[in-house]
mmCIF file of C-alpha atoms in Angstrom:
data_model
loop_
_atom_site.group_PDB
_atom_site.id
_atom_site.type_symbol
_atom_site.label_atom_id
_atom_site.label_comp_id
_atom_site.label_asym_id
_atom_site.label_seq_id
_atom_site.Cartn_x
_atom_site.Cartn_y
_atom_site.Cartn_z
ATOM 1 C CA MET A 1219 18.300 65.728 9.248
ATOM 2 C CA ASN A 1220 14.552 64.427 9.211
ATOM 3 C CA VAL A 1221 14.103 62.888 13.053
ATOM 4 C CA SER A 1222 10.453 61.633 11.472
ATOM 5 C CA GLU A 1223 12.000 59.740 9.220
ATOM 6 C CA PRO A 1224 12.347 56.207 10.444
ATOM 7 C CA TYR A 1225 8.714 56.651 11.594
ATOM 8 C CA SER A 1226 7.643 57.595 8.268
ATOM 9 C CA SER A 1227 8.267 53.677 7.232
ATOM 10 C CA PHE A 1228 6.272 52.754 9.912
ATOM 11 C CA ALA A 1229 2.872 53.576 7.949
ATOM 12 C CA SER A 1230 4.030 51.693 5.190
ATOM 13 C CA VAL A 1231 4.040 48.489 7.289
ATOM 14 C CA ARG A 1232 0.581 47.621 5.915
ATOM 15 C CA GLU A 1233 1.170 43.811 6.468
ATOM 16 C CA PHE A 1234 3.950 40.913 7.005
ATOM 17 C CA ILE A 1235 4.726 38.104 5.432
ATOM 18 C CA LEU A 1236 4.745 34.808 7.102
ATOM 19 C CA LEU A 1237 7.530 32.584 5.903
ATOM 20 C CA GLY A 1238 6.614 29.375 7.795
ATOM 21 C CA PHE A 1239 8.261 26.400 6.124
ATOM 22 C CA SER A 1240 9.681 27.480 2.728
ATOM 23 C CA CYS A 1241 10.039 24.445 0.708
ATOM 24 C CA GLU A 1242 8.721 22.515 -2.618
ATOM 25 C CA TRP A 1243 4.898 22.685 -3.256
ATOM 26 C CA LYS A 1244 4.632 18.844 -2.798
ATOM 27 C CA ILE A 1245 5.982 19.231 0.651
ATOM 28 C CA GLN A 1246 3.795 22.409 1.421
ATOM 29 C CA ILE A 1247 0.833 19.566 0.417
ATOM 30 C CA LEU A 1248 1.974 17.320 2.506
ATOM 31 C CA LEU A 1249 2.307 19.192 5.361
ATOM 32 C CA PHE A 1250 -1.002 20.910 4.895
ATOM 33 C CA SER A 1251 -2.751 17.574 5.137
ATOM 34 C CA LEU A 1252 -0.667 16.489 7.800
ATOM 35 C CA PHE A 1253 -1.806 19.867 10.204
ATOM 36 C CA THR A 1254 -5.326 19.648 9.020
ATOM 37 C CA THR A 1255 -5.291 16.148 10.441
ATOM 38 C CA MET A 1256 -3.570 17.281 13.187
ATOM 39 C CA TYR A 1257 -6.217 19.948 14.198
ATOM 40 C CA ALA A 1258 -9.016 18.394 13.044
ATOM 41 C CA LEU A 1259 -8.076 15.494 15.565
ATOM 42 C CA THR A 1260 -7.137 18.225 18.327
ATOM 43 C CA VAL A 1261 -10.258 20.032 18.190
ATOM 44 C CA THR A 1262 -12.415 16.884 17.894
ATOM 45 C CA GLY A 1263 -10.318 15.082 20.867
ATOM 46 C CA ASN A 1264 -10.643 18.066 23.453
ATOM 47 C CA GLY A 1265 -14.230 19.160 22.578
ATOM 48 C CA ALA A 1266 -15.039 15.498 22.991
ATOM 49 C CA ILE A 1267 -13.749 16.001 26.482
ATOM 50 C CA VAL A 1268 -15.773 19.112 27.185
ATOM 51 C CA CYS A 1269 -19.082 17.399 26.326
ATOM 52 C CA ALA A 1270 -18.326 14.349 28.084
ATOM 53 C CA LEU A 1271 -17.378 16.500 31.106
ATOM 54 C CA TRP A 1272 -20.744 18.836 30.866
ATOM 55 C CA CYS A 1273 -22.970 15.358 30.104
ATOM 56 C CA GLU A 1274 -22.029 13.567 32.920
ATOM 57 C CA TRP A 1275 -23.369 15.386 35.971
ATOM 58 C CA ARG A 1276 -21.447 12.733 38.318
ATOM 59 C CA LEU A 1277 -18.180 14.373 36.936
ATOM 60 C CA HIS A 1278 -19.228 18.289 37.912
ATOM 61 C CA ILE A 1279 -16.371 18.269 40.110
ATOM 62 C CA PRO A 1280 -13.452 20.629 40.841
ATOM 63 C CA MET A 1281 -10.822 18.170 39.288
ATOM 64 C CA TYR A 1282 -12.870 17.565 36.338
ATOM 65 C CA ARG A 1283 -14.413 21.356 35.778
ATOM 66 C CA PHE A 1284 -10.422 22.282 35.425
ATOM 67 C CA LEU A 1285 -9.982 19.910 33.097
ATOM 68 C CA GLY A 1286 -12.388 20.458 31.527
ATOM 69 C CA ASN A 1287 -11.771 24.265 31.023
ATOM 70 C CA PHE A 1288 -8.251 23.059 30.249
ATOM 71 C CA SER A 1289 -9.672 21.091 27.110
ATOM 72 C CA PHE A 1290 -11.959 23.893 26.095
ATOM 73 C CA LEU A 1291 -8.845 26.735 26.268
ATOM 74 C CA GLU A 1292 -7.053 24.112 24.255
ATOM 75 C CA ILE A 1293 -9.499 24.148 21.525
ATOM 76 C CA TRP A 1294 -9.095 28.565 21.332
ATOM 77 C CA TYR A 1295 -5.736 28.153 21.819
ATOM 78 C CA VAL A 1296 -4.810 25.497 18.647
ATOM 79 C CA SER A 1297 -7.183 28.072 16.703
ATOM 80 C CA SER A 1298 -5.538 30.978 17.517
ATOM 81 C CA THR A 1299 -2.730 30.293 14.608
ATOM 82 C CA VAL A 1300 -3.427 26.964 12.915
ATOM 83 C CA PRO A 1301 -6.384 27.919 10.921
ATOM 84 C CA LYS A 1302 -3.957 30.657 9.317
ATOM 85 C CA MET A 1303 -0.831 28.583 8.976
ATOM 86 C CA LEU A 1304 -3.086 26.448 6.785
ATOM 87 C CA VAL A 1305 -3.827 29.016 4.823
ATOM 88 C CA ASN A 1306 -0.590 29.954 4.185
ATOM 89 C CA PHE A 1307 0.598 26.698 3.060
ATOM 90 C CA LEU A 1308 -2.005 26.828 0.068
ATOM 91 C CA SER A 1309 -1.157 30.663 -0.503
ATOM 92 C CA ASP A 1310 1.627 32.276 -2.811
ATOM 93 C CA LYS A 1311 1.780 35.598 -0.911
ATOM 94 C CA LYS A 1312 2.056 33.855 2.843
ATOM 95 C CA THR A 1313 0.663 37.796 4.117
ATOM 96 C CA ILE A 1314 -0.623 38.560 7.332
ATOM 97 C CA SER A 1315 -2.412 42.148 7.978
ATOM 98 C CA PHE A 1316 -0.379 44.137 10.756
ATOM 99 C CA ALA A 1317 -3.582 44.166 13.027
ATOM 100 C CA GLY A 1318 -4.011 40.550 12.182
ATOM 101 C CA CYS A 1319 -0.200 39.827 13.224
ATOM 102 C CA PHE A 1320 -0.604 41.747 16.708
ATOM 103 C CA LEU A 1321 -4.042 39.932 17.257
ATOM 104 C CA GLN A 1322 -2.379 36.725 17.060
ATOM 105 C CA PHE A 1323 0.514 37.556 18.762
ATOM 106 C CA TYR A 1324 -2.687 38.587 21.813
ATOM 107 C CA PHE A 1325 -4.504 35.724 21.839
ATOM 108 C CA PHE A 1326 -1.758 32.916 21.608
ATOM 109 C CA PHE A 1327 0.156 34.255 23.862
ATOM 110 C CA SER A 1328 -2.823 35.606 26.442
ATOM 111 C CA LEU A 1329 -4.389 31.792 25.837
ATOM 112 C CA GLY A 1330 -0.931 30.753 26.853
ATOM 113 C CA THR A 1331 -0.368 32.043 29.903
ATOM 114 C CA SER A 1332 -4.060 31.034 30.934
ATOM 115 C CA GLU A 1333 -3.058 27.607 30.092
ATOM 116 C CA CYS A 1334 -0.328 28.160 32.416
ATOM 117 C CA PHE A 1335 -2.184 29.296 35.419
ATOM 118 C CA LEU A 1336 -4.686 26.580 34.854
ATOM 119 C CA LEU A 1337 -2.001 23.893 35.065
ATOM 120 C CA ALA A 1338 -1.052 25.614 38.138
ATOM 121 C CA VAL A 1339 -4.543 25.566 39.733
ATOM 122 C CA MET A 1340 -5.104 21.987 38.768
ATOM 123 C CA ALA A 1341 -1.519 21.017 40.794
ATOM 124 C CA PHE A 1342 -2.873 22.905 43.442
ATOM 125 C CA ASP A 1343 -6.516 20.844 43.017
ATOM 126 C CA ARG A 1344 -4.470 17.553 43.748
ATOM 127 C CA TYR A 1345 -2.579 18.802 46.358
ATOM 128 C CA LEU A 1346 -5.501 19.741 48.265
ATOM 129 C CA ALA A 1347 -6.822 16.631 47.237
ATOM 130 C CA ILE A 1348 -4.037 14.539 48.424
ATOM 131 C CA CYS A 1349 -2.447 16.259 50.896
ATOM 132 C CA ARG A 1350 -5.258 17.981 52.518
ATOM 133 C CA PRO A 1351 -8.413 15.299 52.003
ATOM 134 C CA LEU A 1352 -10.177 16.036 54.962
ATOM 135 C CA HIS A 1353 -10.254 20.250 54.446
ATOM 136 C CA TYR A 1354 -10.733 19.228 50.588
ATOM 137 C CA PRO A 1355 -14.532 19.577 50.406
ATOM 138 C CA ASN A 1356 -14.479 23.053 52.662
ATOM 139 C CA ILE A 1357 -11.964 24.539 50.382
ATOM 140 C CA MET A 1358 -12.347 23.669 47.058
ATOM 141 C CA THR A 1359 -16.088 24.760 46.677
ATOM 142 C CA GLY A 1360 -17.683 24.911 43.626
ATOM 143 C CA HIS A 1361 -17.784 28.454 43.987
ATOM 144 C CA PHE A 1362 -14.224 28.916 44.732
ATOM 145 C CA CYS A 1363 -13.402 26.925 41.946
ATOM 146 C CA THR A 1364 -15.163 29.154 39.399
ATOM 147 C CA LYS A 1365 -13.045 31.769 40.797
ATOM 148 C CA LEU A 1366 -9.860 30.277 40.061
ATOM 149 C CA VAL A 1367 -10.961 29.230 36.410
ATOM 150 C CA ILE A 1368 -12.041 33.047 36.137
ATOM 151 C CA ILE A 1369 -8.614 34.266 37.749
ATOM 152 C CA CYS A 1370 -6.856 32.046 35.326
ATOM 153 C CA TRP A 1371 -8.782 33.486 32.148
ATOM 154 C CA VAL A 1372 -8.461 37.150 33.295
ATOM 155 C CA CYS A 1373 -4.718 37.094 34.370
ATOM 156 C CA GLY A 1374 -3.709 35.199 31.223
ATOM 157 C CA PHE A 1375 -5.598 38.253 28.925
ATOM 158 C CA LEU A 1376 -3.722 40.654 30.820
ATOM 159 C CA TRP A 1377 -0.231 39.061 31.374
ATOM 160 C CA PHE A 1378 0.827 40.376 28.071
ATOM 161 C CA VAL A 1379 -1.441 43.243 27.134
ATOM 162 C CA ILE A 1380 1.399 45.973 27.887
ATOM 163 C CA PRO A 1381 4.546 44.750 25.844
ATOM 164 C CA ILE A 1382 2.074 43.995 23.047
ATOM 165 C CA VAL A 1383 1.073 47.404 22.774
ATOM 166 C CA PHE A 1384 4.656 48.727 23.161
ATOM 167 C CA ILE A 1385 6.215 46.260 20.898
ATOM 168 C CA SER A 1386 2.932 47.458 18.332
ATOM 169 C CA GLN A 1387 3.670 51.158 18.308
ATOM 170 C CA MET A 1388 7.570 50.482 17.259
ATOM 171 C CA PRO A 1389 8.784 51.640 13.863
ATOM 172 C CA PHE A 1390 9.183 48.877 11.482
ATOM 173 C CA CYS A 1391 11.441 49.431 8.391
ATOM 174 C CA GLY A 1392 12.824 47.340 5.522
ATOM 175 C CA LEU A 1393 11.376 43.820 5.050
ATOM 176 C CA ASN A 1394 8.475 42.915 6.683
ATOM 177 C CA ILE A 1395 8.865 39.420 6.209
ATOM 178 C CA ILE A 1396 9.069 37.300 9.440
ATOM 179 C CA ASP A 1397 10.964 33.840 9.078
ATOM 180 C CA HIS A 1398 8.480 32.314 11.479
ATOM 181 C CA VAL A 1399 4.875 30.204 11.340
ATOM 182 C CA VAL A 1400 3.557 32.382 13.728
ATOM 183 C CA CYS A 1401 3.853 36.245 15.070
ATOM 184 C CA ASP A 1402 6.288 36.143 17.564
ATOM 185 C CA PRO A 1403 7.971 38.610 19.456
ATOM 186 C CA GLY A 1404 11.610 37.681 18.463
ATOM 187 C CA PRO A 1405 11.144 37.934 14.833
ATOM 188 C CA LEU A 1406 9.177 41.100 15.291
ATOM 189 C CA PHE A 1407 11.920 42.588 17.553
ATOM 190 C CA ALA A 1408 14.324 41.805 14.543
ATOM 191 C CA LEU A 1409 12.464 43.913 12.159
ATOM 192 C CA ALA A 1410 12.167 47.383 14.398
ATOM 193 C CA CYS A 1411 13.968 50.315 12.740
ATOM 194 C CA ALA A 1412 15.134 50.893 16.290
ATOM 195 C CA SER A 1413 16.259 48.710 19.175
ATOM 196 C CA ALA A 1414 13.624 48.727 22.045
ATOM 197 C CA PRO A 1415 15.748 46.750 24.818
ATOM 198 C CA THR A 1416 13.433 47.785 27.546
ATOM 199 C CA THR A 1417 10.480 46.553 25.889
ATOM 200 C CA GLN A 1418 12.580 43.367 24.825
ATOM 201 C CA GLN A 1419 13.450 43.091 28.430
ATOM 202 C CA LEU A 1420 9.921 43.297 29.756
ATOM 203 C CA CYS A 1421 8.843 40.893 27.423
ATOM 204 C CA TYR A 1422 11.275 38.377 28.554
ATOM 205 C CA THR A 1423 11.010 38.940 32.467
ATOM 206 C CA LEU A 1424 7.130 38.751 31.829
ATOM 207 C CA SER A 1425 7.704 35.138 29.918
ATOM 208 C CA SER A 1426 9.786 33.843 32.693
ATOM 209 C CA LEU A 1427 8.150 35.195 35.203
ATOM 210 C CA VAL A 1428 4.814 33.370 34.045
ATOM 211 C CA ILE A 1429 6.674 29.900 33.240
ATOM 212 C CA PHE A 1430 9.128 29.100 35.516
ATOM 213 C CA GLY A 1431 6.816 30.440 38.399
ATOM 214 C CA ASN A 1432 3.954 28.664 37.423
ATOM 215 C CA PHE A 1433 6.169 25.416 36.681
ATOM 216 C CA LEU A 1434 8.052 26.217 40.388
ATOM 217 C CA PHE A 1435 4.920 26.083 41.374
ATOM 218 C CA ILE A 1436 3.643 22.717 40.270
ATOM 219 C CA LEU A 1437 6.903 21.043 40.923
ATOM 220 C CA GLY A 1438 6.435 21.845 44.864
ATOM 221 C CA SER A 1439 2.897 20.775 44.652
ATOM 222 C CA TYR A 1440 3.823 17.470 42.969
ATOM 223 C CA MET A 1441 6.781 17.016 45.411
ATOM 224 C CA LEU A 1442 4.564 17.386 48.682
ATOM 225 C CA VAL A 1443 2.097 15.141 46.769
ATOM 226 C CA LEU A 1444 4.690 12.187 46.094
ATOM 227 C CA LEU A 1445 5.528 12.536 49.925
ATOM 228 C CA ALA A 1446 2.011 12.520 51.334
ATOM 229 C CA VAL A 1447 1.599 9.242 48.767
ATOM 230 C CA LEU A 1448 4.820 7.859 49.827
ATOM 231 C CA ARG A 1449 2.991 7.733 53.202
ATOM 232 C CA MET A 1450 0.096 5.932 52.100
ATOM 233 C CA PRO A 1451 -0.497 2.591 53.846
ATOM 234 C CA SER A 1452 -2.662 1.142 50.643
ATOM 235 C CA ALA A 1453 -0.968 0.156 47.257
ATOM 236 C CA THR A 1454 -4.551 0.753 45.920
ATOM 237 C CA GLY A 1455 -4.450 4.397 47.010
ATOM 238 C CA ARG A 1456 -0.896 5.180 45.939
ATOM 239 C CA HIS A 1457 -1.829 3.604 42.421
ATOM 240 C CA LYS A 1458 -4.894 5.721 42.343
ATOM 241 C CA ALA A 1459 -2.775 8.904 43.038
ATOM 242 C CA PHE A 1460 0.251 8.175 40.972
ATOM 243 C CA SER A 1461 -2.101 7.171 37.848
ATOM 244 C CA THR A 1462 -4.734 10.322 38.781
ATOM 245 C CA CYS A 1463 -0.967 12.639 38.859
ATOM 246 C CA GLY A 1464 0.820 10.995 36.098
ATOM 247 C CA SER A 1465 -1.722 12.421 33.878
ATOM 248 C CA HIS A 1466 -1.052 16.182 34.573
ATOM 249 C CA LEU A 1467 1.995 15.560 35.353
ATOM 250 C CA ALA A 1468 2.750 14.255 31.423
ATOM 251 C CA VAL A 1469 0.862 17.069 29.969
ATOM 252 C CA VAL A 1470 3.235 19.915 32.445
ATOM 253 C CA SER A 1471 6.183 18.287 30.772
ATOM 254 C CA LEU A 1472 5.127 18.194 27.258
ATOM 255 C CA PHE A 1473 3.940 22.125 27.058
ATOM 256 C CA TYR A 1474 6.871 23.698 29.579
ATOM 257 C CA SER A 1475 9.812 21.730 28.100
ATOM 258 C CA SER A 1476 8.862 23.320 24.454
ATOM 259 C CA LEU A 1477 7.947 26.724 26.301
ATOM 260 C CA MET A 1478 11.369 27.069 28.361
ATOM 261 C CA VAL A 1479 13.953 26.278 25.189
ATOM 262 C CA MET A 1480 12.389 29.434 23.448
ATOM 263 C CA TYR A 1481 10.842 32.043 26.073
ATOM 264 C CA VAL A 1482 13.097 32.193 29.145
ATOM 265 C CA SER A 1483 16.180 33.495 27.957
ATOM 266 C CA PRO A 1484 16.644 36.638 25.827
ATOM 267 C CA ARG A 1485 20.438 35.981 24.804
ATOM 268 C CA LEU A 1486 20.069 32.503 23.485
ATOM 269 C CA ARG A 1487 19.663 32.484 19.680
ATOM 270 C CA HIS A 1488 18.127 30.047 18.199
ATOM 271 C CA SER A 1489 17.983 29.040 14.371
ATOM 272 C CA ALA A 1490 14.535 29.494 12.519
ATOM 273 C CA GLY A 1491 14.284 26.124 12.177
ATOM 274 C CA ILE A 1492 14.184 25.532 15.770
ATOM 275 C CA GLN A 1493 11.906 28.558 16.470
ATOM 276 C CA LYS A 1494 9.732 26.775 14.263
ATOM 277 C CA VAL A 1495 9.597 23.249 15.518
ATOM 278 C CA ALA A 1496 9.309 24.453 19.433
ATOM 279 C CA THR A 1497 6.637 26.707 18.469
ATOM 280 C CA LEU A 1498 4.549 23.821 16.856
ATOM 281 C CA PHE A 1499 5.510 21.499 19.436
ATOM 282 C CA TYR A 1500 3.647 23.311 22.182
ATOM 283 C CA ALA A 1501 1.356 25.137 19.765
ATOM 284 C CA MET A 1502 -0.017 21.981 18.127
ATOM 285 C CA VAL A 1503 1.480 18.728 19.097
ATOM 286 C CA THR A 1504 0.799 19.152 23.146
ATOM 287 C CA PRO A 1505 -2.871 19.832 22.245
ATOM 288 C CA LEU A 1506 -2.816 16.733 20.476
ATOM 289 C CA PHE A 1507 -1.701 14.263 22.841
ATOM 290 C CA ASN A 1508 -3.606 16.227 25.712
ATOM 291 C CA PRO A 1509 -6.926 14.245 25.095
ATOM 292 C CA LEU A 1510 -5.128 11.168 25.016
ATOM 293 C CA ILE A 1511 -3.200 11.314 28.005
ATOM 294 C CA TYR A 1512 -6.398 12.567 29.984
ATOM 295 C CA SER A 1513 -8.472 9.769 28.230
ATOM 296 C CA LEU A 1514 -6.559 6.675 28.290
ATOM 297 C CA ARG A 1515 -5.888 6.784 32.080
ATOM 298 C CA ASN A 1516 -8.976 7.902 33.355
ATOM 299 C CA LYS A 1517 -11.480 5.542 33.672
ATOM 300 C CA GLU A 1518 -14.713 8.104 34.740
ATOM 301 C CA ILE A 1519 -13.208 10.038 31.355
ATOM 302 C CA LYS A 1520 -13.866 7.229 29.444
ATOM 303 C CA ALA A 1521 -16.666 5.947 30.773
ATOM 304 C CA ALA A 1522 -17.983 9.306 30.025
ATOM 305 C CA LEU A 1523 -17.331 9.509 26.317
ATOM 306 C CA ARG A 1524 -18.470 6.371 25.928
ATOM 307 C CA LYS A 1525 -21.936 7.154 27.134
ATOM 308 C CA VAL A 1526 -21.933 10.273 24.793
ATOM 309 C CA LEU A 1527 -20.872 8.264 22.187
ATOM 310 C CA GLY A 1528 -23.461 5.742 23.147
ATOM 311 C CA HIS A 1529 -25.935 8.436 22.767
ATOM 312 C CA LEU A 1530 -24.859 10.106 19.656
ATOM 313 C CA ASN A 1531 -25.481 6.255 18.086
ATOM 314 C CA ILE A 1532 -28.911 6.091 19.466
ATOM 315 C CA ILE A 1533 -29.485 9.653 17.871
ATOM 316 C CA GLN A 1534 -28.208 8.406 14.564
ATOM 317 C CA ASP A 1535 -30.455 4.859 14.385
ATOM 318 C CA THR A 1536 -33.188 6.828 15.367
ATOM 319 C CA LEU A 1537 -32.742 9.450 12.187
ATOM 320 C CA ASP A 1538 -31.816 6.170 10.064
ATOM 321 C CA ASP A 1539 -35.130 4.412 10.872
ATOM 322 C CA PRO A 1540 -38.104 5.845 9.344
ATOM 323 C CA SER A 1541 -40.886 3.906 11.069
ATOM 324 C CA ILE A 1542 -39.383 6.061 14.443
ATOM 325 C CA ILE A 1543 -39.135 9.175 12.362
ATOM 326 C CA ARG A 1544 -42.623 8.604 11.892
ATOM 327 C CA SER A 1545 -44.122 7.244 14.680
ATOM 328 C CA VAL A 1546 -43.250 10.762 15.982
#
């Protein structure tokens, strides 16, 4: 028996096939149009928030700096998977290279992990602002805010490095078909020649820690915020606090509900259809709704967006008026 035989097939796996949604061509075109529209709206909406917060100097405070980073993160998060997904809708082969698959895996999970940490930091910011208002300016300084953002990005990009390296070193044999819309650990484990329970358990343990750890931290922070808000004597103050925290809680609920379905229990065997729908929900639907949730419930952001749009209209009018251009 040749011991190296199982590993010889590992070298032959140069690419994977991402099945995505296997359906008729007309439905593929319909889905392509739908997802392209959603992707464009997501990038535009989050990009508009980033530009509005960047241009409005009055919003250069910790709460909006976190929100600006969150919107910037969402643009890259959705861009790590959706463009390839759109290409596959119009392709007959639907292939992704071995390196491309694991790069997508790494960036998708790293950006998602950074998002989990950033949502927790945003909850901590609201806790300090509402429960410790007198100490808030001294604690949440610009320097400390920057450090928190950097920590979120660095921890997110380091969190899954070890399990991804381990999975990429596993021997793959037989079919190279991934019945999913993205390169996900579950289907990759299923394609491996040999079982890797330690790597699999490590992957799900890290997923559970980052999801449940941050979710419980957010839940605890907002329970303390709720108690502080209920003790406020002013109805206006209570309404403003609920309005500010309500947007964040809505985003947290959308994001974590679908994540928990997918990654917190290795023993649950979800069907391929459920996996695809759940992945699309937190990979596309949540980033699409985030700008709407934050902008519709926040007067300052709506005012900043109107100001940016007003500047764009002035620039467009200037370019369209030849007399102004000649005078310049």
